[in-house]
PDB file of C-alpha atoms in Angstrom:
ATOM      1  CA  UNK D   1      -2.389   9.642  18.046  1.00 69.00           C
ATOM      2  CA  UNK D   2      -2.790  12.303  20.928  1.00 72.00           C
ATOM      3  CA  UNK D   3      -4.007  14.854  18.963  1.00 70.00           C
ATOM      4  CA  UNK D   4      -6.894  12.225  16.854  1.00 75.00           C
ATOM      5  CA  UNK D   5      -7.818  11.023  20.977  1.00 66.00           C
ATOM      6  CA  UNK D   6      -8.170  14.770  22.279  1.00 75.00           C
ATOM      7  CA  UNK D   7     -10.521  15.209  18.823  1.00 77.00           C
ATOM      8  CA  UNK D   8     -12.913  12.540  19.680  1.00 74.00           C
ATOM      9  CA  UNK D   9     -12.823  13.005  23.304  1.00 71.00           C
ATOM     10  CA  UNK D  10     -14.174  16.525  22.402  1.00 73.00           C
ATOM     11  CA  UNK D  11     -16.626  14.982  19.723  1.00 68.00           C
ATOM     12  CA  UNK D  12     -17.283  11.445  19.491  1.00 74.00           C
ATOM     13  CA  UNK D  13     -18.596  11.601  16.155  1.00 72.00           C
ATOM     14  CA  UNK D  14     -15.842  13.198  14.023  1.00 75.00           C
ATOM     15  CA  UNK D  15     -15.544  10.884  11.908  1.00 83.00           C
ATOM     16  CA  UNK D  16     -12.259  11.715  10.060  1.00 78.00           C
ATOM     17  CA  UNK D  17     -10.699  11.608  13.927  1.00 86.00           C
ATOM     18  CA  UNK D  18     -11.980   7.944  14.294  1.00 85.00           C
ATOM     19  CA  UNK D  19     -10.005   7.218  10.653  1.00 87.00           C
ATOM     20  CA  UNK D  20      -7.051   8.882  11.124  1.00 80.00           C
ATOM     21  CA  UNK D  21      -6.664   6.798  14.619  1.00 85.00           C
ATOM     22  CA  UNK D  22      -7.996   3.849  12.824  1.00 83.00           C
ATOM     23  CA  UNK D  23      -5.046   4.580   9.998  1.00 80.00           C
ATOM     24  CA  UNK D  24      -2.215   4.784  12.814  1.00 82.00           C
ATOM     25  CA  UNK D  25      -3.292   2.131  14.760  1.00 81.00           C
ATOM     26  CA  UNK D  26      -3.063  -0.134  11.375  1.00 80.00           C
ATOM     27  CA  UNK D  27       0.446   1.165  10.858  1.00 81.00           C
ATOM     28  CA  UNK D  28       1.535  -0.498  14.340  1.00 77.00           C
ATOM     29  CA  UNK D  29      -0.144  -3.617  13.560  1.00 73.00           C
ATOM     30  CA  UNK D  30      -3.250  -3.276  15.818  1.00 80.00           C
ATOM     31  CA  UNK D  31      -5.682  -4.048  13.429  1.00 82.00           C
ATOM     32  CA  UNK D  32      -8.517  -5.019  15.861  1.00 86.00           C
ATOM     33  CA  UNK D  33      -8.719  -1.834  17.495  1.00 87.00           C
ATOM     34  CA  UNK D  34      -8.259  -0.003  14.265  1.00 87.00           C
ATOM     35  CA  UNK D  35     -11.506  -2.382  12.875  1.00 88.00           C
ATOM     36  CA  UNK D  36     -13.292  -0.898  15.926  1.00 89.00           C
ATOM     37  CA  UNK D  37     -12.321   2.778  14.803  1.00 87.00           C
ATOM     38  CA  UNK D  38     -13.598   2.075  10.867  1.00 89.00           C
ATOM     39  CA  UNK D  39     -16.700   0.983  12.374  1.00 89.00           C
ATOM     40  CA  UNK D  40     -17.367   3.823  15.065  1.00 89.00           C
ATOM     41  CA  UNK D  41     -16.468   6.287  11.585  1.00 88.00           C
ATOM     42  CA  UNK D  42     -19.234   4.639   9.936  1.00 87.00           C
ATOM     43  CA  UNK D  43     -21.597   4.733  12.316  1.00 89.00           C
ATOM     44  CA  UNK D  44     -20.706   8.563  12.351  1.00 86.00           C
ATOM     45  CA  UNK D  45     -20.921   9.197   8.662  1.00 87.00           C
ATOM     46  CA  UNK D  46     -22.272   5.948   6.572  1.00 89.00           C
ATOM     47  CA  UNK D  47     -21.010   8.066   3.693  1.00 91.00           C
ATOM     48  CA  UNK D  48     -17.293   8.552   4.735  1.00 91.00           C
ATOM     49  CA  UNK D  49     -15.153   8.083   1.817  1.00 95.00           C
ATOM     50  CA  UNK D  50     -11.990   8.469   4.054  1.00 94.00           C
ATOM     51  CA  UNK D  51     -13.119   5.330   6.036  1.00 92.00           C
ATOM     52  CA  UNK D  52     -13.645   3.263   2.767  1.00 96.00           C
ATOM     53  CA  UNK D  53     -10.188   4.169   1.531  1.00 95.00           C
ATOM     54  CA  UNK D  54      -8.677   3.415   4.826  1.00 92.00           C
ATOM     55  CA  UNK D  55     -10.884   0.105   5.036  1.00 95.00           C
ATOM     56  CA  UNK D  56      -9.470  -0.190   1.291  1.00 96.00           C
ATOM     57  CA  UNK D  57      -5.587   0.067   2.601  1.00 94.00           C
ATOM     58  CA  UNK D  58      -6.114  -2.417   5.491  1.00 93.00           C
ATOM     59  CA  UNK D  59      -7.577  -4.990   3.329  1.00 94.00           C
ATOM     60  CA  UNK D  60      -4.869  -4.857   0.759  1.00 96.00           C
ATOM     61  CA  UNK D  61      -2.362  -5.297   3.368  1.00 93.00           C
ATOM     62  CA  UNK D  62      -3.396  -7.074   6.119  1.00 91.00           C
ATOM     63  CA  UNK D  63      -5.727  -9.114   5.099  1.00 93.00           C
ATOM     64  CA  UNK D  64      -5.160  -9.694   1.097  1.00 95.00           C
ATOM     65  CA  UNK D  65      -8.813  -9.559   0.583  1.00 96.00           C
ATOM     66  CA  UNK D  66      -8.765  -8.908  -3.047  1.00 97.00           C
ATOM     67  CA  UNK D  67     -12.421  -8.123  -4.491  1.00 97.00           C
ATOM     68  CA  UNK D  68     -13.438  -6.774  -0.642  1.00 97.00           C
ATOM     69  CA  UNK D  69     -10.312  -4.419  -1.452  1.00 97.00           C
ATOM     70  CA  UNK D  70     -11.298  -3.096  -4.729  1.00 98.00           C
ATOM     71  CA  UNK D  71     -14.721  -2.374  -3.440  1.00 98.00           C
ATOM     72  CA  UNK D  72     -13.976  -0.186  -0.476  1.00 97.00           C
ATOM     73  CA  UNK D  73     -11.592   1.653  -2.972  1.00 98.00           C
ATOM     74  CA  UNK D  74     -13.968   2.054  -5.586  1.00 98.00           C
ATOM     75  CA  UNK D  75     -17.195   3.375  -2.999  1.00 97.00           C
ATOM     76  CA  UNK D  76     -15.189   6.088  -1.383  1.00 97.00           C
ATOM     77  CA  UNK D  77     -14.159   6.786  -5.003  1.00 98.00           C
ATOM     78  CA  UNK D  78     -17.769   7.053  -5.527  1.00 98.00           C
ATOM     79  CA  UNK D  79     -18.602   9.099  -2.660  1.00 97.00           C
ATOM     80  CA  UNK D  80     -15.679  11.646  -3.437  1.00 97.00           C
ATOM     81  CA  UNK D  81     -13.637  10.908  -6.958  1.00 97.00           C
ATOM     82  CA  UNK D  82     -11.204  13.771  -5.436  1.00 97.00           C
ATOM     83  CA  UNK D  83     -10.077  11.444  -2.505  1.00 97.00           C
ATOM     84  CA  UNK D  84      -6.661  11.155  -2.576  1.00 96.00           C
ATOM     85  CA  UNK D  85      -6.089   8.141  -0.205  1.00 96.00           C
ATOM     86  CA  UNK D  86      -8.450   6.034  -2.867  1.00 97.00           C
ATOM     87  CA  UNK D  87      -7.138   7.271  -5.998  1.00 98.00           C
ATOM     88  CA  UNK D  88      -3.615   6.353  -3.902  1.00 97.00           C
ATOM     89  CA  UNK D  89      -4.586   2.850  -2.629  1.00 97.00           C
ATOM     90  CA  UNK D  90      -6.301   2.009  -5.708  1.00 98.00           C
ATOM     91  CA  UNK D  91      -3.182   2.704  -7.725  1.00 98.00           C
ATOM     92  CA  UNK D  92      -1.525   0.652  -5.157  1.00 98.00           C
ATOM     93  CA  UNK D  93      -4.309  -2.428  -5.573  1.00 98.00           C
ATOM     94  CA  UNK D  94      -3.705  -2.343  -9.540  1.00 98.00           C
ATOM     95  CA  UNK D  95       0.116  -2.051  -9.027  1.00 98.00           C
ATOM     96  CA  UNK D  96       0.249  -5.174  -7.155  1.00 97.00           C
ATOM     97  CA  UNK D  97      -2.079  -7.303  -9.431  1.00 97.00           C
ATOM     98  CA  UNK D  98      -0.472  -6.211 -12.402  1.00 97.00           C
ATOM     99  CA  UNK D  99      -2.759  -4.108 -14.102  1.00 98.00           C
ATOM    100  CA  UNK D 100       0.386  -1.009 -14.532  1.00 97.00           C
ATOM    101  CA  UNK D 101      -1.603   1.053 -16.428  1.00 97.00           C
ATOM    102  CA  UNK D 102      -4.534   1.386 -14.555  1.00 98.00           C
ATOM    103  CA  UNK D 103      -2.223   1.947 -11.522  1.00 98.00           C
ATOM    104  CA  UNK D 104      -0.200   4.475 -13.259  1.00 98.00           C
ATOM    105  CA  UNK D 105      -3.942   6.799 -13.988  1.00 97.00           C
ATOM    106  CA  UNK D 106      -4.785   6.215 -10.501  1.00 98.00           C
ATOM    107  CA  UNK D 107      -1.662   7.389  -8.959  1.00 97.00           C
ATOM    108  CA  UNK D 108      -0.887  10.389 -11.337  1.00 97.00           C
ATOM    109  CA  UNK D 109      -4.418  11.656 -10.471  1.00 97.00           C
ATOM    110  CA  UNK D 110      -3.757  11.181  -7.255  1.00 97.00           C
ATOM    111  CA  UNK D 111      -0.332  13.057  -7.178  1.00 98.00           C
ATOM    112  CA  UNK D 112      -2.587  15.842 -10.084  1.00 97.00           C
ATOM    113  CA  UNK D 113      -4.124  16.211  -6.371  1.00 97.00           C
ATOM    114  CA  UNK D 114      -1.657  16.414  -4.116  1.00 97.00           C
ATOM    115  CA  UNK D 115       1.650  17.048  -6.138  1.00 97.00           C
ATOM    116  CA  UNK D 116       4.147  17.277  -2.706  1.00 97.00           C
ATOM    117  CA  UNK D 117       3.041  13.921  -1.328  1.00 97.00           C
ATOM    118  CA  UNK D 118       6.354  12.076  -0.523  1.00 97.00           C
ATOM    119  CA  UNK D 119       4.869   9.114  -0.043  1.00 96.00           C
ATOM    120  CA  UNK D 120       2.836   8.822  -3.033  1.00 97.00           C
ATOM    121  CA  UNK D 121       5.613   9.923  -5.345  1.00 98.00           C
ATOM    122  CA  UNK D 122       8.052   7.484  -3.823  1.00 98.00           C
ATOM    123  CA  UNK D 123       5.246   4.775  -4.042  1.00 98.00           C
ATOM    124  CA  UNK D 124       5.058   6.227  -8.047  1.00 98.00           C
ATOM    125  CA  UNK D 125       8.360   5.640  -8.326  1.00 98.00           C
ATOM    126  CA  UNK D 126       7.599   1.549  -7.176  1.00 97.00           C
ATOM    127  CA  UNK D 127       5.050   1.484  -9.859  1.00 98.00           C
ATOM    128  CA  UNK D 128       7.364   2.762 -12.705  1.00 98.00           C
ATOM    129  CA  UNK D 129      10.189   0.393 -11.487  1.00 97.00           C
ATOM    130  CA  UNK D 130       7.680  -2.960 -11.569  1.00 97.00           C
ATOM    131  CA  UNK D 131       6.900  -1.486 -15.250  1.00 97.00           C
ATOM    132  CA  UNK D 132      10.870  -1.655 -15.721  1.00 96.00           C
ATOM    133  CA  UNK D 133      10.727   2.217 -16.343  1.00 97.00           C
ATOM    134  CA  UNK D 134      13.564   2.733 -13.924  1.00 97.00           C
ATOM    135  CA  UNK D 135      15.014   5.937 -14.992  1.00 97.00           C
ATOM    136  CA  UNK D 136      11.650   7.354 -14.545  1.00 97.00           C
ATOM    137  CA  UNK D 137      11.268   5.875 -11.070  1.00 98.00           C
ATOM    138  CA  UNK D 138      14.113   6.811  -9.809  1.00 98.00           C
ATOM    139  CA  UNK D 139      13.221  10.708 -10.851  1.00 98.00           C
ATOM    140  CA  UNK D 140      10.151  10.439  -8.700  1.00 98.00           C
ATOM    141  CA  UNK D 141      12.014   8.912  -5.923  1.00 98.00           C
ATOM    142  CA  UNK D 142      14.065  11.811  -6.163  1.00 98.00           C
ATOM    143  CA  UNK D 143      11.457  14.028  -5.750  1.00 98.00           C
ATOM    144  CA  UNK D 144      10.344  12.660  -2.824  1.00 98.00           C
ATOM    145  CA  UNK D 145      13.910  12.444  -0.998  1.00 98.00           C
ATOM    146  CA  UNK D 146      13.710  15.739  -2.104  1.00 98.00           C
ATOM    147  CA  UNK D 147      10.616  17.006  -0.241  1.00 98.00           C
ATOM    148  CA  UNK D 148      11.452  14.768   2.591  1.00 97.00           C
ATOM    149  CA  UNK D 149      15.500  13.102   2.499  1.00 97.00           C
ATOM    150  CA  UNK D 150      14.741  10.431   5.509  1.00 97.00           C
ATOM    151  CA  UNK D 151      11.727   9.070   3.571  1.00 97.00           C
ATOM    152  CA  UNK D 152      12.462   4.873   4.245  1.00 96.00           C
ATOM    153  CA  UNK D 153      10.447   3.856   0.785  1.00 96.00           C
ATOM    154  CA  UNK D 154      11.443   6.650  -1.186  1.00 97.00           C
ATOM    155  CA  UNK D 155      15.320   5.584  -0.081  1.00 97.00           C
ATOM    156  CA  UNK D 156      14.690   2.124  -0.046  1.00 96.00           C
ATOM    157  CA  UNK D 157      13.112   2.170  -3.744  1.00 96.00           C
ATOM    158  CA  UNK D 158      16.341   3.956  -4.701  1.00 96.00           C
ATOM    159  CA  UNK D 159      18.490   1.301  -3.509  1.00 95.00           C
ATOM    160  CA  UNK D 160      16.497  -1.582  -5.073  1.00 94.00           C
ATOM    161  CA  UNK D 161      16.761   0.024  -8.511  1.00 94.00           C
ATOM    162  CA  UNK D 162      20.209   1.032  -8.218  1.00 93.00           C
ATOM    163  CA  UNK D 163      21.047  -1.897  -7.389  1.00 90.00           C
ATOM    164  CA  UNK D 164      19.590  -4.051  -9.763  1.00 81.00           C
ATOM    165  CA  UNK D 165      20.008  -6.797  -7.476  1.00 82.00           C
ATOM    166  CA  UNK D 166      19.798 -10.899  -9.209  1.00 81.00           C
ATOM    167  CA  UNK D 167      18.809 -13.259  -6.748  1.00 89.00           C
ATOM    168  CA  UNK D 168      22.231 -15.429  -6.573  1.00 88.00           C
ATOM    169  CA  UNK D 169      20.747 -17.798  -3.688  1.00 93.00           C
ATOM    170  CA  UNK D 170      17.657 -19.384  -4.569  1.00 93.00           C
ATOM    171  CA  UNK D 171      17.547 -20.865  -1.385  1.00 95.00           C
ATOM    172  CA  UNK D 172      18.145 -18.544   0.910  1.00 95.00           C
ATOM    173  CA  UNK D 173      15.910 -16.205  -0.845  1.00 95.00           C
ATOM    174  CA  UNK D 174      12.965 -18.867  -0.998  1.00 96.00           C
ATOM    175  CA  UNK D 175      13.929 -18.925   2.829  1.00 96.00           C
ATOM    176  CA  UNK D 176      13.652 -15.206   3.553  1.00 96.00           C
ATOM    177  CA  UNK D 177      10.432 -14.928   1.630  1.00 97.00           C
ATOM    178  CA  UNK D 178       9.294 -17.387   3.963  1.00 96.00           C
ATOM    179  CA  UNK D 179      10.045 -16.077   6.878  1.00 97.00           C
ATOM    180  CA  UNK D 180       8.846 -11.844   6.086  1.00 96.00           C
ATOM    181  CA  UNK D 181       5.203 -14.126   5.204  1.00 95.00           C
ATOM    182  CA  UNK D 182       5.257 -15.941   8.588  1.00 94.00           C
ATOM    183  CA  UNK D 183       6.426 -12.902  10.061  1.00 92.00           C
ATOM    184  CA  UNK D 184       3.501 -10.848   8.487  1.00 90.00           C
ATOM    185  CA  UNK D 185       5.509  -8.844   6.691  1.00 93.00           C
ATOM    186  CA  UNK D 186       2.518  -6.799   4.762  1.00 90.00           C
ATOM    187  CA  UNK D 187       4.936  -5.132   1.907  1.00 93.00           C
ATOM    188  CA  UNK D 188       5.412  -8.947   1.166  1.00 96.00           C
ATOM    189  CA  UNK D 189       2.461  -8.904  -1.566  1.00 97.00           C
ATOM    190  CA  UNK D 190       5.082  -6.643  -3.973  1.00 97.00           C
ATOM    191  CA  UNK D 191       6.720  -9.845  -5.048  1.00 97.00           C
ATOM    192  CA  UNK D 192       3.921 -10.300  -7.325  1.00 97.00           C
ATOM    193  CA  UNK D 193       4.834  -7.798  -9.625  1.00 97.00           C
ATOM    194  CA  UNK D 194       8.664  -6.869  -8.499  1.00 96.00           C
ATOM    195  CA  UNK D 195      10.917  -8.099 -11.516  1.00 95.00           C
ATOM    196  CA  UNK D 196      13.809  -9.023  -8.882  1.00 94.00           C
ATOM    197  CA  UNK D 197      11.686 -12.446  -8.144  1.00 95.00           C
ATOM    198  CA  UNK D 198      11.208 -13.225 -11.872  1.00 94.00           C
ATOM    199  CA  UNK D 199      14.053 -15.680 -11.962  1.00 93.00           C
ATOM    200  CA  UNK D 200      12.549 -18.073  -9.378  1.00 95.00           C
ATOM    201  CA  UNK D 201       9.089 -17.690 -10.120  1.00 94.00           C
ATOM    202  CA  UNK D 202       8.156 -21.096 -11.465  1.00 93.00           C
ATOM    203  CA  UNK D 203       9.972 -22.661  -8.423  1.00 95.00           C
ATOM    204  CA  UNK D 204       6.534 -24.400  -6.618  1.00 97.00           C
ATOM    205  CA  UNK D 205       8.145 -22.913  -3.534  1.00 97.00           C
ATOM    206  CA  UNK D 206       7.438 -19.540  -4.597  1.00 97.00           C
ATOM    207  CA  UNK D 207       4.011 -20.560  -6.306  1.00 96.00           C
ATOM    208  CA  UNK D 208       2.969 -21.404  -2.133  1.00 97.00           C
ATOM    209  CA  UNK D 209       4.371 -18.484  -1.114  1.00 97.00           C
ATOM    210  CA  UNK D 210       1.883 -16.576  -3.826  1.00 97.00           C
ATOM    211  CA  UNK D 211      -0.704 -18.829  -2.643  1.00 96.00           C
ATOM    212  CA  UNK D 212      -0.673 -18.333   0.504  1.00 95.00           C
ATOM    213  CA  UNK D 213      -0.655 -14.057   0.062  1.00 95.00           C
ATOM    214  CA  UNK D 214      -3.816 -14.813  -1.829  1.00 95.00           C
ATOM    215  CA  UNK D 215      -2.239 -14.135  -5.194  1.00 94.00           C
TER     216      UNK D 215
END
């Protein structure tokens, strides 16, 4: 974060600076600081397609806002079809409501652009494990371990598909779901499309739980 601060302390309209701070300050969970940032990019360039995508991400995640989601995506997209982040989050946005297909072209463009992403490719890998292509996700996980071996989602990925974990404890499960929502866990919104909850999906327990992610 230093180095996006020193940026626009030495010009307070670079843009990109205010959404790369904006991005980090999402990771940690400060999302009103990292609204503020989105909004001084935009008042800096109306026409930022970096800010869109990273408006895109945080409404995914944070606040589940569906159709606000796919908008942001789908204007930076607009404003620059080469943007990586879009094409990325996109992917992500179709991933999670179960549209594989269009996630898969979104992603493979994206990765087209930026082949030695880690973080996409382990996040390709997701994708081709919800579409129960796991020998295929795993070689993309792989390829991300690869380019970077302490990667958390490209390793955690791994382990999920190895695993092939069944849920054993409906209730505890049902319990833990519960508490990563209250918790605000924001990779929560997965469960939508991750096969490991298919076995306790028409529990009504569950059915809230998708309710209340906005799903």
């Amino acid at each position: 974060e230093a180095y996006f601060n020193k940026a626009i302390e030495l010009d307070q309209s670079f843009a990109r600076a205010h959404v790369g701070l904006a991005s980090s300050k999402m990771m940690n969970g400060t999302l009103t600081e990292a609204e503020e940032l989105l909004q001084k990019a935009f008042t800096s360039d109306e026409n930022s397609a970096d800010a869109y995508a990273a408006q895109g991400f945080m409404r995914i995640f944070y606040y589940r806002d569906w159709d606000g989601a796919e908008k942001s995506l789908k204007n930076a997209l607009e404003l620059d079809s080469n943007n990586i982040n879009a094409r990325h989050w996109l992917g992500v946005f179709y991933s999670i409501h179960g549209r594989l297909d269009e996630a898969k072209a979104e992603m493979h463009r994206a990765l087209e652009l930026d082949p030695t992403n880690p973080t996409l490719l382990a996040d390709i890998g997701q994708l081709h494990y919800f579409a129960g292509e796991n020998d295929l996700a795993l070689v993309f996980c792989q390829k991300a371990i690869v380019l970077d071996s302490n990667h958390f989602a490209a390793n955690q990925y791994s382990g999920v598909i190895r695993e092939a974990r069944a849920i054993t404890d409906m209730e505890d499960e049902l319990k833990q779901l519960n508490t990563r929502l209250d918790n605000g866990d924001f990779t929560l919104v997965y469960i939508n499309v991750d096969p490991r909850y298919n076995s306790i999906r028409t529990d009504p327990r569950f059915a809230t739980i998708m309710q209340r992610l906005n799903l």
